[in-house]
Short mmCIF file of C-alpha atoms and ligand atoms in Angstrom, two decimals:
data_model
loop_
_atom_site.label_atom_id
_atom_site.label_comp_id
_atom_site.label_asym_id
_atom_site.label_seq_id
_atom_site.Cartn_x
_atom_site.Cartn_y
_atom_site.Cartn_z
CA UNK A 1 0.00 0.00 0.00
CA UNK A 2 1.61 3.35 -0.98
CA UNK A 3 2.04 5.86 1.82
CA UNK A 4 1.41 9.45 0.88
CA UNK A 5 2.11 12.16 3.42
CA UNK A 6 -1.02 14.08 4.38
CA UNK A 7 -1.24 17.67 3.20
CA UNK A 8 -3.38 20.50 4.56
CA UNK A 9 -3.46 23.87 2.78
CA UNK A 10 -5.37 27.00 3.72
CA UNK A 11 -6.77 29.15 0.92
CA UNK A 12 -7.45 32.54 2.46
CA UNK A 13 -9.02 33.88 -0.76
CA UNK A 14 -9.59 37.67 -0.78
CA UNK A 15 -9.69 37.96 3.00
CA UNK A 16 -7.55 39.48 5.77
CA UNK A 17 -5.93 42.83 6.34
CA UNK A 18 -2.14 42.94 6.47
CA UNK A 19 -2.22 42.84 10.28
CA UNK A 20 -4.69 39.93 10.27
CA UNK A 21 -2.59 38.02 7.73
CA UNK A 22 0.57 38.42 9.82
CA UNK A 23 -1.23 37.34 12.99
CA UNK A 24 -2.91 34.35 11.33
CA UNK A 25 0.32 33.14 9.71
CA UNK A 26 2.20 33.54 13.00
CA UNK A 27 -0.48 31.63 14.92
CA UNK A 28 -0.44 28.77 12.38
CA UNK A 29 3.39 28.69 12.51
CA UNK A 30 3.30 28.58 16.29
CA UNK A 31 0.73 25.78 16.30
CA UNK A 32 2.57 23.63 13.76
CA UNK A 33 6.10 24.47 14.91
CA UNK A 34 8.67 22.09 13.45
CA UNK A 35 6.19 19.19 13.24
CA UNK A 36 6.48 17.94 9.66
CA UNK A 37 4.28 14.83 9.96
CA UNK A 38 1.76 16.64 7.75
CA UNK A 39 2.69 19.09 4.97
CA UNK A 40 1.02 22.38 5.89
CA UNK A 41 0.74 25.43 3.65
CA UNK A 42 -1.01 28.78 3.90
CA UNK A 43 -2.06 30.71 0.78
CA UNK A 44 -2.60 34.39 1.62
CA UNK A 45 -3.55 37.09 -0.90
CA UNK A 46 -0.65 38.22 -3.16
CA UNK A 47 0.14 41.50 -1.35
CA UNK A 48 0.57 39.73 1.99
CA UNK A 49 2.83 36.91 0.77
CA UNK A 50 6.12 38.41 1.89
CA UNK A 51 4.84 39.37 5.33
CA UNK A 52 3.12 36.02 5.84
CA UNK A 53 6.30 34.30 4.65
CA UNK A 54 8.28 36.12 7.32
CA UNK A 55 5.73 35.07 9.92
CA UNK A 56 6.04 31.35 9.06
CA UNK A 57 9.83 31.39 8.59
CA UNK A 58 11.57 28.82 10.81
CA UNK A 59 8.43 26.68 11.10
CA UNK A 60 7.36 23.72 8.98
CA UNK A 61 4.60 25.81 7.38
CA UNK A 62 5.04 26.47 3.66
CA UNK A 63 3.78 29.45 1.72
CA UNK A 64 1.55 29.25 -1.34
CA UNK A 65 -0.09 31.67 -3.75
CA UNK A 66 -3.71 31.47 -4.84
CA UNK A 67 -2.94 31.77 -8.55
CA UNK A 68 -0.03 32.29 -10.93
CA UNK A 69 0.50 33.81 -14.37
CA UNK A 70 0.42 31.63 -17.49
CA UNK A 71 3.59 33.28 -18.87
CA UNK A 72 7.01 33.69 -17.27
CA UNK A 73 7.44 37.47 -17.70
CA UNK A 74 6.53 40.45 -19.82
CA UNK A 75 3.59 42.65 -20.72
CA UNK A 76 0.84 40.98 -18.70
CA UNK A 77 -0.67 43.75 -16.60
CA UNK A 78 -1.86 42.57 -13.23
CA UNK A 79 -0.34 39.11 -13.47
CA UNK A 80 2.17 37.64 -11.00
CA UNK A 81 4.89 35.36 -12.37
CA UNK A 82 6.15 32.12 -10.86
CA UNK A 83 9.59 33.70 -10.37
CA UNK A 84 8.02 36.54 -8.36
CA UNK A 85 6.20 34.00 -6.20
CA UNK A 86 9.41 32.06 -5.59
CA UNK A 87 11.15 35.32 -4.69
CA UNK A 88 8.36 36.10 -2.23
CA UNK A 89 9.01 32.78 -0.52
CA UNK A 90 6.32 30.62 -2.09
CA UNK A 91 6.73 26.92 -2.66
CA UNK A 92 3.18 26.32 -3.93
CA UNK A 93 0.67 27.93 -6.27
CA UNK A 94 -2.99 27.01 -6.49
CA UNK A 95 -4.08 26.68 -10.12
CA UNK A 96 -7.58 26.27 -11.53
CA UNK A 97 -9.58 27.04 -8.40
CA UNK A 98 -13.30 26.83 -9.19
CA UNK A 99 -13.73 30.54 -8.51
CA UNK A 100 -11.20 31.22 -11.25
CA UNK A 101 -12.77 28.67 -13.57
CA UNK A 102 -16.41 29.66 -13.04
CA UNK A 103 -16.33 33.28 -11.85
CA UNK A 104 -13.34 34.49 -13.87
CA UNK A 105 -13.78 32.21 -16.88
CA UNK A 106 -10.45 30.33 -16.88
CA UNK A 107 -10.40 27.57 -19.48
CA UNK A 108 -8.84 24.11 -19.25
CA UNK A 109 -6.26 25.28 -21.82
CA UNK A 110 -5.29 28.32 -19.73
CA UNK A 111 -5.03 26.11 -16.66
CA UNK A 112 -2.75 23.68 -18.51
CA UNK A 113 -0.55 26.61 -19.51
CA UNK A 114 -0.38 27.85 -15.91
CA UNK A 115 0.46 24.38 -14.62
CA UNK A 116 3.32 24.11 -17.13
CA UNK A 117 4.69 27.58 -16.48
CA UNK A 118 4.60 27.18 -12.71
CA UNK A 119 6.22 23.74 -12.74
CA UNK A 120 8.88 24.75 -15.29
CA UNK A 121 9.84 27.65 -13.04
CA UNK A 122 10.16 25.42 -9.98
CA UNK A 123 6.92 25.84 -8.04
CA UNK A 124 4.76 23.02 -6.75
CA UNK A 125 1.19 23.22 -8.06
CA UNK A 126 -2.07 22.55 -6.24
CA UNK A 127 -4.37 21.84 -9.18
CA UNK A 128 -8.07 22.22 -8.38
CA UNK A 129 -10.83 20.38 -10.16
CA UNK A 130 -14.41 19.30 -9.51
CA UNK A 131 -17.93 19.25 -10.81
CA UNK A 132 -20.71 21.82 -10.47
CA UNK A 133 -24.05 20.91 -8.91
CA UNK A 134 -25.70 20.83 -12.35
CA UNK A 135 -23.01 18.43 -13.61
CA UNK A 136 -23.46 16.13 -10.59
CA UNK A 137 -27.23 16.17 -10.94
CA UNK A 138 -26.84 15.05 -14.55
CA UNK A 139 -24.41 12.31 -13.51
CA UNK A 140 -21.57 13.95 -15.43
CA UNK A 141 -19.00 14.17 -12.63
CA UNK A 142 -16.71 11.42 -13.92
CA UNK A 143 -16.68 12.94 -17.41
CA UNK A 144 -15.80 16.30 -15.87
CA UNK A 145 -12.95 14.79 -13.79
CA UNK A 146 -11.59 12.99 -16.84
CA UNK A 147 -11.67 16.15 -18.96
CA UNK A 148 -10.15 18.35 -16.25
CA UNK A 149 -7.34 15.93 -15.32
CA UNK A 150 -6.54 15.13 -18.94
CA UNK A 151 -6.52 18.80 -19.99
CA UNK A 152 -4.59 20.17 -17.02
CA UNK A 153 -1.90 17.50 -16.95
CA UNK A 154 -1.28 17.18 -20.68
CA UNK A 155 2.44 17.20 -21.48
CA UNK A 156 3.82 16.97 -17.94
CA UNK A 157 7.04 15.06 -17.32
CA UNK A 158 7.45 12.57 -14.46
CA UNK A 159 9.63 15.08 -12.62
CA UNK A 160 6.89 17.71 -12.95
CA UNK A 161 4.24 15.26 -11.73
CA UNK A 162 6.32 14.83 -8.57
CA UNK A 163 5.52 18.50 -7.78
CA UNK A 164 1.80 18.26 -8.56
CA UNK A 165 -0.91 17.99 -5.93
CA UNK A 166 -4.52 17.58 -7.04
CA UNK A 167 -7.40 19.07 -5.05
CA UNK A 168 -10.83 17.60 -5.71
CA UNK A 169 -13.25 20.40 -4.88
CA UNK A 170 -16.88 19.79 -5.82
CA UNK A 171 -18.12 23.28 -6.68
CA UNK A 172 -21.40 22.70 -4.81
CA UNK A 173 -19.44 22.14 -1.59
CA UNK A 174 -17.18 25.21 -1.74
CA UNK A 175 -18.15 27.85 0.79
CA UNK A 176 -21.67 26.41 1.06
CA UNK A 177 -21.43 24.36 4.23
CA UNK A 178 -22.54 21.34 2.14
CA UNK A 179 -19.60 19.02 2.57
CA UNK A 180 -19.26 15.86 0.47
CA UNK A 181 -19.71 12.72 2.54
CA UNK A 182 -16.52 10.75 3.16
CA UNK A 183 -17.93 8.11 0.77
CA UNK A 184 -18.60 10.67 -1.99
CA UNK A 185 -15.10 12.08 -1.57
CA UNK A 186 -13.50 8.62 -1.59
CA UNK A 187 -15.44 7.63 -4.72
CA UNK A 188 -14.32 10.76 -6.58
CA UNK A 189 -10.71 10.45 -5.42
CA UNK A 190 -10.57 6.77 -6.38
CA UNK A 191 -11.88 7.65 -9.84
CA UNK A 192 -9.32 10.43 -10.32
CA UNK A 193 -6.49 8.19 -9.13
CA UNK A 194 -7.72 5.50 -11.50
CA UNK A 195 -7.57 7.98 -14.38
CA UNK A 196 -4.02 8.95 -13.39
CA UNK A 197 -3.12 5.24 -13.38
CA UNK A 198 -4.61 4.70 -16.81
CA UNK A 199 -3.08 7.81 -18.35
CA UNK A 200 0.27 8.05 -16.58
CA UNK A 201 1.00 4.73 -14.85
CA UNK A 202 1.22 3.29 -11.34
CA UNK A 203 4.13 5.40 -10.08
CA UNK A 204 2.38 8.71 -10.70
CA UNK A 205 -1.04 7.43 -9.61
CA UNK A 206 0.32 6.11 -6.31
CA UNK A 207 2.50 9.14 -5.53
CA UNK A 208 0.19 12.06 -6.43
CA UNK A 209 -1.57 13.50 -3.37
CA UNK A 210 -5.29 14.13 -3.92
CA UNK A 211 -6.75 16.60 -1.41
CA UNK A 212 -10.44 17.15 -0.75
CA UNK A 213 -11.79 20.70 -0.61
CA UNK A 214 -15.27 22.01 0.09
CA UNK A 215 -16.58 23.11 3.50
CA UNK A 216 -13.96 21.15 5.46
CA UNK A 217 -14.15 22.01 9.15
CA UNK A 218 -12.59 20.79 12.37
CA UNK A 219 -15.73 18.67 12.88
CA UNK A 220 -15.85 16.84 9.56
CA UNK A 221 -12.12 16.64 8.71
CA UNK A 222 -11.31 13.32 10.39
CA UNK A 223 -13.99 11.35 8.53
CA UNK A 224 -12.80 12.69 5.19
CA UNK A 225 -9.10 12.32 5.95
CA UNK A 226 -9.43 8.69 6.96
CA UNK A 227 -10.54 7.66 3.48
CA UNK A 228 -7.77 5.74 1.71
CA UNK A 229 -7.57 8.03 -1.33
CA UNK A 230 -8.07 11.32 0.53
CA UNK A 231 -4.57 12.63 1.17
CA UNK A 232 -5.44 15.90 2.82
CA UNK A 233 -7.59 19.00 2.60
CA UNK A 234 -7.70 22.34 0.84
CA UNK A 235 -9.49 24.55 3.32
CA UNK A 236 -11.17 27.88 2.63
CA UNK A 237 -13.38 29.37 5.34
CA UNK A 238 -12.00 27.29 8.20
CA UNK A 239 -8.43 28.37 7.37
CA UNK A 240 -9.21 31.96 8.39
CA UNK A 241 -9.09 31.11 12.09
CA UNK A 242 -5.91 29.54 13.43
CA UNK A 243 -7.82 27.32 15.88
CA UNK A 244 -10.04 25.68 13.29
CA UNK A 245 -7.22 25.33 10.75
CA UNK A 246 -4.90 23.78 13.35
CA UNK A 247 -7.65 21.37 14.41
CA UNK A 248 -7.83 20.17 10.78
CA UNK A 249 -4.04 19.77 10.73
CA UNK A 250 -4.35 17.74 13.94
CA UNK A 251 -7.00 15.52 12.37
CA UNK A 252 -4.59 14.90 9.49
CA UNK A 253 -1.79 14.02 11.94
CA UNK A 254 -3.96 11.51 13.74
C1 LIG B 301 -11.78 26.54 -1.30
O1 LIG B 301 -12.15 27.61 -1.71
O2 LIG B 301 -10.75 26.02 -1.78
C2 LIG B 301 -12.58 25.89 -0.27
C3 LIG B 301 -12.45 24.62 -0.11
O3 LIG B 301 -13.43 26.70 0.45
P1 LIG B 301 -14.33 26.28 1.72
O4 LIG B 301 -13.48 25.41 2.60
O5 LIG B 301 -14.71 27.57 2.35
O6 LIG B 301 -15.50 25.52 1.17
#
């Protein structure tokens, strides 16, 4: 049975003031300390990355960005390059979050380009995917997973796959309080891992962490995290309070 280290990442979205971001990052760093049993990352808004990075320095907490540009440099007003993120102290970048896919209109092709650019430049990528409520109601979730995995991962090398983390985030569960049941999460994760196995082989399928995201809280984390194909959690709302985020990290450690 392959052992994948559990991974818990906090996506702060467009929340926190500078002072709040520093305090939250410091509290998470204090709570995690040097304990590296679980990989822990916080993903603050772009302008707070450097300050949050300083606050977690010396702890086992890694820094991630919520998005990344699809090109390496140049005339792309408003974009933030992978090199800038690395300079700011980031190890990770979230790519393809459902809010970027569905609110900001990011396509599978754009997401594939971002995944490539970020990995080529040395970042690790947390690739988000998942079905909408309408897609689930029409029984289309597996087709959606297949399309999203296939499109986002096209052309990656084995070395790049080693820096890819997938986050299954059913859109109907994000920020709604409607969490997937542990069985629903396990079924989706098993399907995605099966697709990875078919497309890219056993080594990649067994090594790639697949996180669950969507209304994870301190109360429901353990049930989700104990599923065999659920390797961690991408946490939105509950990552904005150190106590609830650290309780999820603790559930992942147990
Ligand atoms: C997210 O946005 O990645 C997320 C999972 O949000 P929430 O935990 O608030 O549902």
